[in-house]
PDB file of C-alpha atoms and ligand atoms in Angstrom:
ATOM      1  CA  MET E  28     137.499 128.086 199.658  1.00  0.00           C
ATOM      2  CA  THR E  29     140.063 127.999 202.338  1.00  0.00           C
ATOM      3  CA  ASP E  30     142.972 125.580 201.944  1.00  0.00           C
ATOM      4  CA  MET E  31     144.575 124.710 205.198  1.00  0.00           C
ATOM      5  CA  SER E  32     147.985 124.640 203.440  1.00  0.00           C
ATOM      6  CA  ASN E  33     147.810 128.254 203.118  1.00  0.00           C
ATOM      7  CA  TYR E  34     146.470 128.764 206.563  1.00  0.00           C
ATOM      8  CA  LEU E  35     148.831 130.588 208.881  1.00  0.00           C
ATOM      9  CA  MET E  36     148.187 131.154 212.622  1.00  0.00           C
ATOM     10  CA  PRO E  37     149.939 131.995 215.751  1.00  0.00           C
ATOM     11  CA  GLU E  38     152.413 129.484 217.150  1.00  0.00           C
ATOM     12  CA  GLY E  39     150.765 126.689 218.870  1.00  0.00           C
ATOM     13  CA  MET E  40     147.259 126.932 217.192  1.00  0.00           C
ATOM     14  CA  ARG E  41     146.406 124.105 214.947  1.00  0.00           C
ATOM     15  CA  PRO E  42     143.318 122.084 213.961  1.00  0.00           C
ATOM     16  CA  ALA E  43     142.084 119.558 216.254  1.00  0.00           C
ATOM     17  CA  THR E  44     141.909 115.894 215.108  1.00  0.00           C
ATOM     18  CA  LEU E  45     138.541 113.973 215.311  1.00  0.00           C
ATOM     19  CA  GLU E  46     139.872 111.976 218.376  1.00  0.00           C
ATOM     20  CA  GLU E  47     140.847 115.258 220.077  1.00  0.00           C
ATOM     21  CA  ARG E  48     137.309 116.674 219.453  1.00  0.00           C
ATOM     22  CA  ARG E  49     135.869 113.451 220.886  1.00  0.00           C
ATOM     23  CA  GLN E  50     138.134 113.748 224.022  1.00  0.00           C
ATOM     24  CA  PHE E  51     137.074 117.348 224.391  1.00  0.00           C
ATOM     25  CA  TYR E  52     133.287 116.924 224.108  1.00  0.00           C
ATOM     26  CA  ALA E  53     133.269 113.698 226.024  1.00  0.00           C
ATOM     27  CA  SER E  54     135.225 114.916 229.122  1.00  0.00           C
ATOM     28  CA  GLU E  55     135.938 118.578 229.061  1.00  0.00           C
ATOM     29  CA  PHE E  56     132.939 120.439 227.522  1.00  0.00           C
ATOM     30  CA  ASP E  57     131.340 121.971 230.600  1.00  0.00           C
ATOM     31  CA  VAL E  58     127.499 121.920 230.054  1.00  0.00           C
ATOM     32  CA  ALA E  59     126.991 123.454 233.474  1.00  0.00           C
ATOM     33  CA  LYS E  60     128.842 126.634 232.297  1.00  0.00           C
ATOM     34  CA  VAL E  61     126.866 126.513 229.067  1.00  0.00           C
ATOM     35  CA  ALA E  62     123.677 126.460 231.117  1.00  0.00           C
ATOM     36  CA  ASP E  63     124.902 129.557 233.061  1.00  0.00           C
ATOM     37  CA  TRP E  64     125.658 131.374 229.767  1.00  0.00           C
ATOM     38  CA  LEU E  65     122.286 130.656 228.358  1.00  0.00           C
ATOM     39  CA  ARG E  66     120.373 131.343 231.645  1.00  0.00           C
ATOM     40  CA  GLY E  67     117.835 134.067 231.150  1.00  0.00           C
ATOM     41  CA  ARG E  68     117.287 133.427 227.456  1.00  0.00           C
ATOM     42  CA  GLN E  69     113.577 133.289 226.395  1.00  0.00           C
ATOM     43  CA  GLY E  70     112.239 130.186 224.843  1.00  0.00           C
ATOM     44  CA  LYS E  71     114.307 127.236 223.718  1.00  0.00           C
ATOM     45  CA  THR E  72     117.796 127.856 222.313  1.00  0.00           C
ATOM     46  CA  LYS E  73     118.757 126.104 218.997  1.00  0.00           C
ATOM     47  CA  PHE E  74     122.306 124.810 218.669  1.00  0.00           C
ATOM     48  CA  ALA E  75     124.143 124.230 215.362  1.00  0.00           C
ATOM     49  CA  VAL E  76     127.384 122.561 214.146  1.00  0.00           C
ATOM     50  CA  ILE E  77     129.611 122.446 211.168  1.00  0.00           C
ATOM     51  CA  MET E  78     131.714 119.376 210.923  1.00  0.00           C
ATOM     52  CA  GLY E  79     134.574 120.117 208.487  1.00  0.00           C
ATOM     53  CA  LYS E  80     133.978 123.139 206.240  1.00  0.00           C
ATOM     54  CA  HIS E  81     137.320 124.822 206.966  1.00  0.00           C
ATOM     55  CA  THR E  82     139.587 121.954 208.434  1.00  0.00           C
ATOM     56  CA  LYS E  83     138.324 119.221 205.897  1.00  0.00           C
ATOM     57  CA  ILE E  84     138.575 117.064 209.023  1.00  0.00           C
ATOM     58  CA  PHE E  85     135.119 115.048 209.434  1.00  0.00           C
ATOM     59  CA  LEU E  86     133.856 111.608 209.936  1.00  0.00           C
ATOM     60  CA  PRO E  87     133.753 109.826 206.617  1.00  0.00           C
ATOM     61  CA  GLU E  88     129.964 108.942 206.994  1.00  0.00           C
ATOM     62  CA  TYR E  89     129.133 112.587 206.992  1.00  0.00           C
ATOM     63  CA  MET E  90     131.118 113.476 203.880  1.00  0.00           C
ATOM     64  CA  GLU E  91     128.024 114.951 202.124  1.00  0.00           C
ATOM     65  CA  ASP E  92     127.135 117.214 205.019  1.00  0.00           C
ATOM     66  CA  ALA E  93     130.682 118.083 206.070  1.00  0.00           C
ATOM     67  CA  GLU E  94     130.384 121.733 205.040  1.00  0.00           C
ATOM     68  CA  SER E  95     126.796 122.371 205.965  1.00  0.00           C
ATOM     69  CA  ILE E  96     125.244 123.935 209.104  1.00  0.00           C
ATOM     70  CA  ILE E  97     123.559 121.209 210.965  1.00  0.00           C
ATOM     71  CA  ILE E  98     120.830 122.612 213.369  1.00  0.00           C
ATOM     72  CA  ILE E  99     120.333 120.783 216.740  1.00  0.00           C
ATOM     73  CA  ASP E 100     116.918 121.985 217.867  1.00  0.00           C
ATOM     74  CA  GLU E 101     115.526 118.667 219.139  1.00  0.00           C
ATOM     75  CA  TYR E 102     117.011 117.590 222.390  1.00  0.00           C
ATOM     76  CA  ARG E 103     116.074 116.795 225.930  1.00  0.00           C
ATOM     77  CA  GLY E 104     118.658 118.856 227.713  1.00  0.00           C
ATOM     78  CA  LEU E 105     122.265 119.996 227.502  1.00  0.00           C
ATOM     79  CA  GLU E 106     123.563 116.417 228.127  1.00  0.00           C
ATOM     80  CA  ASP E 107     121.585 115.351 225.062  1.00  0.00           C
ATOM     81  CA  VAL E 108     123.123 118.330 223.116  1.00  0.00           C
ATOM     82  CA  ARG E 109     126.534 117.050 224.195  1.00  0.00           C
ATOM     83  CA  SER E 110     125.735 113.530 222.926  1.00  0.00           C
ATOM     84  CA  GLN E 111     124.524 114.830 219.599  1.00  0.00           C
ATOM     85  CA  ILE E 112     127.755 116.924 219.357  1.00  0.00           C
ATOM     86  CA  LEU E 113     129.765 113.702 220.081  1.00  0.00           C
ATOM     87  CA  ASP E 114     127.987 112.039 217.023  1.00  0.00           C
ATOM     88  CA  PHE E 115     129.184 114.778 214.741  1.00  0.00           C
ATOM     89  CA  LEU E 116     132.515 115.621 216.202  1.00  0.00           C
ATOM     90  CA  PRO E 117     132.330 119.126 214.626  1.00  0.00           C
ATOM     91  CA  GLU E 118     134.874 121.751 213.956  1.00  0.00           C
ATOM     92  CA  ALA E 119     132.662 124.442 215.307  1.00  0.00           C
ATOM     93  CA  THR E 120     129.577 124.664 217.566  1.00  0.00           C
ATOM     94  CA  TYR E 121     127.190 127.500 217.763  1.00  0.00           C
ATOM     95  CA  TYR E 122     123.955 128.552 219.099  1.00  0.00           C
ATOM     96  CA  ASP E 123     121.193 130.569 217.522  1.00  0.00           C
ATOM     97  CA  ARG E 124     120.807 134.157 218.726  1.00  0.00           C
ATOM     98  CA  ASN E 125     117.202 134.377 217.642  1.00  0.00           C
ATOM     99  CA  ILE E 126     114.461 134.104 220.297  1.00  0.00           C
ATOM    100  CA  TYR E 127     111.591 131.969 219.043  1.00  0.00           C
ATOM    101  CA  ASP E 128     107.763 131.833 220.136  1.00  0.00           C
ATOM    102  CA  ALA E 129     105.854 128.743 220.512  1.00  0.00           C
ATOM    103  CA  GLN E 130     105.132 128.680 216.799  1.00  0.00           C
ATOM    104  CA  ASP E 131     108.813 128.824 216.110  1.00  0.00           C
ATOM    105  CA  HIS E 132     108.661 132.331 214.750  1.00  0.00           C
ATOM    106  CA  ALA E 133     111.707 134.573 215.502  1.00  0.00           C
ATOM    107  CA  VAL E 134     110.408 137.298 217.855  1.00  0.00           C
ATOM    108  CA  GLY E 135     113.916 138.856 218.759  1.00  0.00           C
ATOM    109  CA  GLN E 136     117.694 138.333 218.442  1.00  0.00           C
ATOM    110  CA  GLU E 137     120.448 138.703 220.807  1.00  0.00           C
ATOM    111  CA  LEU E 138     122.680 141.702 219.463  1.00  0.00           C
ATOM    112  CA  ALA E 139     126.354 140.689 218.788  1.00  0.00           C
ATOM    113  CA  PHE E 140     129.579 142.036 217.434  1.00  0.00           C
ATOM    114  CA  ASP E 141     132.272 139.926 215.868  1.00  0.00           C
ATOM    115  CA  LEU E 142     135.776 141.082 215.838  1.00  0.00           C
ATOM    116  CA  ASP E 143     138.040 138.744 213.910  1.00  0.00           C
ATOM    117  CA  PRO E 144     141.835 139.014 213.394  1.00  0.00           C
ATOM    118  CA  GLU E 145     141.471 138.331 209.762  1.00  0.00           C
ATOM    119  CA  ASN E 146     139.453 141.567 209.358  1.00  0.00           C
ATOM    120  CA  ILE E 147     142.019 143.694 210.885  1.00  0.00           C
ATOM    121  CA  THR E 148     144.288 145.567 208.604  1.00  0.00           C
ATOM    122  CA  CYS E 149     147.818 144.422 209.364  1.00  0.00           C
ATOM    123  CA  PRO E 150     150.873 146.378 208.936  1.00  0.00           C
ATOM    124  CA  VAL E 151     152.645 143.258 207.869  1.00  0.00           C
ATOM    125  CA  HIS E 152     149.905 141.240 206.052  1.00  0.00           C
ATOM    126  CA  GLY E 153     147.633 144.000 204.732  1.00  0.00           C
ATOM    127  CA  THR E 154     143.906 144.095 204.460  1.00  0.00           C
ATOM    128  CA  LEU E 155     141.418 141.244 204.390  1.00  0.00           C
ATOM    129  CA  ALA E 156     141.499 141.607 200.440  1.00  0.00           C
ATOM    130  CA  ASP E 157     145.206 141.244 200.421  1.00  0.00           C
ATOM    131  CA  LYS E 158     144.973 138.135 202.454  1.00  0.00           C
ATOM    132  CA  MET E 159     142.202 136.628 200.317  1.00  0.00           C
ATOM    133  CA  ARG E 160     144.305 137.386 197.154  1.00  0.00           C
ATOM    134  CA  ARG E 161     146.889 135.049 198.718  1.00  0.00           C
ATOM    135  CA  HIS E 162     144.205 132.443 199.838  1.00  0.00           C
ATOM    136  CA  GLN E 163     144.968 133.298 203.332  1.00  0.00           C
ATOM    137  CA  GLY E 164     141.558 134.763 204.197  1.00  0.00           C
ATOM    138  CA  LEU E 165     141.298 132.992 207.457  1.00  0.00           C
ATOM    139  CA  SER E 166     144.867 133.237 208.473  1.00  0.00           C
ATOM    140  CA  PHE E 167     145.926 135.689 211.213  1.00  0.00           C
ATOM    141  CA  CYS E 168     148.981 136.670 213.078  1.00  0.00           C
ATOM    142  CA  SER E 169     149.954 137.738 216.668  1.00  0.00           C
ATOM    143  CA  LEU E 170     149.950 141.442 215.648  1.00  0.00           C
ATOM    144  CA  GLU E 171     146.482 141.166 214.330  1.00  0.00           C
ATOM    145  CA  LEU E 172     145.484 139.351 217.621  1.00  0.00           C
ATOM    146  CA  ALA E 173     146.904 142.392 219.478  1.00  0.00           C
ATOM    147  CA  LEU E 174     144.989 144.830 217.377  1.00  0.00           C
ATOM    148  CA  VAL E 175     141.788 143.129 217.673  1.00  0.00           C
ATOM    149  CA  LYS E 176     142.065 143.092 221.500  1.00  0.00           C
ATOM    150  CA  ASP E 177     142.362 146.867 221.456  1.00  0.00           C
ATOM    151  CA  GLN E 178     139.350 147.255 219.035  1.00  0.00           C
ATOM    152  CA  THR E 179     137.325 144.938 221.348  1.00  0.00           C
ATOM    153  CA  VAL E 180     138.074 146.982 224.552  1.00  0.00           C
ATOM    154  CA  ARG E 181     137.247 150.178 222.655  1.00  0.00           C
ATOM    155  CA  LEU E 182     133.941 148.946 221.211  1.00  0.00           C
ATOM    156  CA  TYR E 183     132.952 147.518 224.544  1.00  0.00           C
ATOM    157  CA  GLU E 184     133.401 150.997 226.066  1.00  0.00           C
ATOM    158  CA  HIS E 185     131.663 152.585 223.142  1.00  0.00           C
ATOM    159  CA  LEU E 186     128.540 150.279 223.593  1.00  0.00           C
ATOM    160  CA  ALA E 187     128.608 150.721 227.404  1.00  0.00           C
ATOM    161  CA  GLU E 188     127.358 154.281 226.769  1.00  0.00           C
ATOM    162  CA  THR E 189     124.111 152.743 225.458  1.00  0.00           C
ATOM    163  CA  TYR E 190     123.819 149.269 227.047  1.00  0.00           C
ATOM    164  CA  SER E 191     124.516 147.788 230.454  1.00  0.00           C
ATOM    165  CA  ARG E 192     124.524 144.086 229.993  1.00  0.00           C
ATOM    166  CA  LEU E 193     127.505 143.343 227.861  1.00  0.00           C
ATOM    167  CA  ARG E 194     129.685 140.191 227.726  1.00  0.00           C
ATOM    168  CA  VAL E 195     132.788 139.558 225.957  1.00  0.00           C
ATOM    169  CA  VAL E 196     133.941 136.280 224.657  1.00  0.00           C
ATOM    170  CA  TYR E 197     137.316 135.067 223.255  1.00  0.00           C
ATOM    171  CA  SER E 198     136.082 133.225 220.206  1.00  0.00           C
ATOM    172  CA  GLY E 199     139.026 131.081 219.619  1.00  0.00           C
ATOM    173  CA  ARG E 200     140.414 133.561 216.983  1.00  0.00           C
ATOM    174  CA  GLY E 201     139.110 137.110 217.769  1.00  0.00           C
ATOM    175  CA  PHE E 202     136.378 138.345 220.151  1.00  0.00           C
ATOM    176  CA  HIS E 203     132.604 138.600 220.381  1.00  0.00           C
ATOM    177  CA  ILE E 204     130.688 141.128 222.251  1.00  0.00           C
ATOM    178  CA  HIS E 205     127.227 139.986 223.246  1.00  0.00           C
ATOM    179  CA  VAL E 206     124.593 142.602 224.240  1.00  0.00           C
ATOM    180  CA  LEU E 207     122.023 141.079 226.644  1.00  0.00           C
ATOM    181  CA  ASP E 208     119.787 144.223 227.232  1.00  0.00           C
ATOM    182  CA  SER E 209     116.177 143.533 226.327  1.00  0.00           C
ATOM    183  CA  ALA E 210     116.153 146.761 224.295  1.00  0.00           C
ATOM    184  CA  ALA E 211     118.829 145.134 222.111  1.00  0.00           C
ATOM    185  CA  TYR E 212     116.855 141.909 221.579  1.00  0.00           C
ATOM    186  CA  ALA E 213     113.915 144.156 220.188  1.00  0.00           C
ATOM    187  CA  LEU E 214     115.974 145.929 217.448  1.00  0.00           C
ATOM    188  CA  THR E 215     114.585 145.697 214.003  1.00  0.00           C
ATOM    189  CA  MET E 216     116.698 144.508 211.182  1.00  0.00           C
ATOM    190  CA  ALA E 217     116.882 148.028 209.754  1.00  0.00           C
ATOM    191  CA  GLU E 218     118.067 149.270 213.118  1.00  0.00           C
ATOM    192  CA  ARG E 219     120.743 146.585 213.285  1.00  0.00           C
ATOM    193  CA  GLN E 220     121.994 147.419 209.772  1.00  0.00           C
ATOM    194  CA  LYS E 221     122.188 151.077 210.792  1.00  0.00           C
ATOM    195  CA  LEU E 222     124.004 150.209 214.004  1.00  0.00           C
ATOM    196  CA  ALA E 223     126.545 147.963 212.287  1.00  0.00           C
ATOM    197  CA  ALA E 224     127.283 150.633 209.596  1.00  0.00           C
ATOM    198  CA  ALA E 225     127.766 153.253 212.305  1.00  0.00           C
ATOM    199  CA  VAL E 226     130.178 151.129 214.176  1.00  0.00           C
ATOM    200  CA  LYS E 227     132.088 150.441 210.917  1.00  0.00           C
ATOM    201  CA  ARG E 228     132.214 154.028 210.138  1.00  0.00           C
ATOM    202  CA  GLN E 229     133.781 154.713 213.703  1.00  0.00           C
ATOM    203  CA  GLY E 230     136.573 152.484 212.529  1.00  0.00           C
ATOM    204  CA  PHE E 231     135.809 149.151 214.198  1.00  0.00           C
ATOM    205  CA  GLU E 232     136.581 146.328 211.757  1.00  0.00           C
ATOM    206  CA  ILE E 233     133.510 144.162 212.667  1.00  0.00           C
ATOM    207  CA  ASP E 234     131.656 141.489 210.638  1.00  0.00           C
ATOM    208  CA  GLU E 235     128.723 143.455 209.645  1.00  0.00           C
ATOM    209  CA  TRP E 236     126.837 140.267 208.759  1.00  0.00           C
ATOM    210  CA  VAL E 237     126.739 139.209 212.338  1.00  0.00           C
ATOM    211  CA  THR E 238     125.592 142.516 213.887  1.00  0.00           C
ATOM    212  CA  ALA E 239     122.996 143.098 211.093  1.00  0.00           C
ATOM    213  CA  GLY E 240     121.536 139.719 212.093  1.00  0.00           C
ATOM    214  CA  GLU E 241     121.802 137.875 208.685  1.00  0.00           C
ATOM    215  CA  MET E 242     124.235 135.470 210.374  1.00  0.00           C
ATOM    216  CA  ARG E 243     122.284 134.548 213.448  1.00  0.00           C
ATOM    217  CA  LEU E 244     124.664 131.840 214.752  1.00  0.00           C
ATOM    218  CA  ILE E 245     127.328 132.529 217.113  1.00  0.00           C
ATOM    219  CA  ARG E 246     130.058 130.330 218.560  1.00  0.00           C
ATOM    220  CA  LEU E 247     128.902 128.619 221.652  1.00  0.00           C
ATOM    221  CA  PRO E 248     130.901 129.729 224.723  1.00  0.00           C
ATOM    222  CA  TYR E 249     132.822 126.792 226.172  1.00  0.00           C
ATOM    223  CA  SER E 250     132.839 124.891 222.998  1.00  0.00           C
ATOM    224  CA  LEU E 251     136.017 124.006 221.127  1.00  0.00           C
ATOM    225  CA  HIS E 252     137.257 126.044 218.147  1.00  0.00           C
ATOM    226  CA  GLY E 253     138.405 123.187 215.984  1.00  0.00           C
ATOM    227  CA  MET E 254     140.540 125.276 213.653  1.00  0.00           C
ATOM    228  CA  VAL E 255     142.826 126.530 216.332  1.00  0.00           C
ATOM    229  CA  SER E 256     142.242 124.110 219.223  1.00  0.00           C
ATOM    230  CA  ARG E 257     141.119 126.814 221.617  1.00  0.00           C
ATOM    231  CA  LEU E 258     138.201 127.121 223.947  1.00  0.00           C
ATOM    232  CA  CYS E 259     135.575 129.794 223.201  1.00  0.00           C
ATOM    233  CA  LEU E 260     135.745 131.513 226.438  1.00  0.00           C
ATOM    234  CA  PRO E 261     133.908 134.400 228.185  1.00  0.00           C
ATOM    235  CA  LEU E 262     136.287 136.965 229.737  1.00  0.00           C
ATOM    236  CA  GLU E 263     135.890 139.935 231.971  1.00  0.00           C
ATOM    237  CA  LYS E 264     136.364 143.202 230.041  1.00  0.00           C
ATOM    238  CA  ASN E 265     139.441 143.972 232.085  1.00  0.00           C
ATOM    239  CA  GLU E 266     141.037 140.632 231.126  1.00  0.00           C
ATOM    240  CA  VAL E 267     141.037 141.282 227.350  1.00  0.00           C
ATOM    241  CA  GLU E 268     143.907 143.592 227.164  1.00  0.00           C
ATOM    242  CA  ASN E 269     146.360 141.063 228.651  1.00  0.00           C
ATOM    243  CA  PHE E 270     144.658 137.895 227.489  1.00  0.00           C
ATOM    244  CA  ASP E 271     147.145 135.706 225.773  1.00  0.00           C
ATOM    245  CA  PRO E 272     145.335 132.855 223.922  1.00  0.00           C
ATOM    246  CA  ILE E 273     148.662 131.329 222.859  1.00  0.00           C
ATOM    247  CA  HIS E 274     149.581 130.387 226.453  1.00  0.00           C
ATOM    248  CA  ASP E 275     146.588 131.025 228.665  1.00  0.00           C
ATOM    249  CA  GLU E 276     145.859 127.559 230.025  1.00  0.00           C
ATOM    250  CA  LYS E 277     142.054 128.616 230.591  1.00  0.00           C
ATOM    251  CA  CYS E 278     141.567 128.487 226.746  1.00  0.00           C
ATOM    252  CA  ILE E 279     143.867 125.563 226.021  1.00  0.00           C
ATOM    253  CA  PRO E 280     142.068 122.153 225.765  1.00  0.00           C
ATOM    254  CA  ARG E 281     143.401 119.278 227.791  1.00  0.00           C
ATOM    255  CA  PHE E 282     144.722 117.409 224.745  1.00  0.00           C
ATOM    256  CA  LEU E 283     147.237 120.220 224.186  1.00  0.00           C
ATOM    257  CA  ARG E 284     147.990 120.851 227.744  1.00  0.00           C
ATOM    258  CA  ALA E 285     149.169 117.310 228.387  1.00  0.00           C
ATOM    259  CA  LYS E 286     152.063 117.587 226.090  1.00  0.00           C
ATOM    260  CA  PRO E 287     155.055 119.840 226.703  1.00  0.00           C
ATOM    261  CA  THR E 288     154.701 122.978 224.613  1.00  0.00           C
ATOM    262  CA  SER E 289     156.874 122.890 221.602  1.00  0.00           C
ATOM    263  CA  SER E 290     159.065 125.926 220.681  1.00  0.00           C
TER     264      SER E 290
HETATM  265 ZN1  LIG H 309     149.300 140.021 210.161  1.00  0.00          ZN
END
């Protein structure tokens, strides 16, 4: 279990308080942009939240469910989703990459690649196993962030040889690459596993679980990453290399921008 006392991260990143989550989802969370992101998806999209698994920050009335994945699949529109998120004040908000038919059977899945800084082997902090041994499995440093950006750009270019509808998202920690080609939605589980393994063999430090489809949730673009107080933000591929999530105001929530940055 992650203990926040061992949690190291780049300067300026820190967990959001419940009040900050409330401010963010009440006034800053842009459902019009979320609608744009989800446009073109087949069927109804399911959302999910986790209230306090990593941060241990959650509303006391939700103590028993604080570490669980809560699925939001009954809603009248994105404003209703927002109001349900405001009830939970989660540390993390996701959507389900699966596509469902009218009987709620999964009939396809958006393909995605998850590149997280903690998976990067760091010259200073070592491998993920080294970090886990020190109980710092979710910690990361600025160097890992730089290395993960480089891997993201190279993986994007590699995938662009096969797919044409690629999107890259700053996840709040690392990066996600979403593949929106219809051929990718139709991949079988076995094909996804093969693809994930092939990408790993090529040296990309991805989370295989995400690409293989077992973890079907992915962080919702424009939501708040409550562990680091950063927005999950779609980027152009050519923005990735110079993207600076420590200082770039586009990904910094208002509750942190309002104050002078500490040094
Ligand atoms: Zn490091």
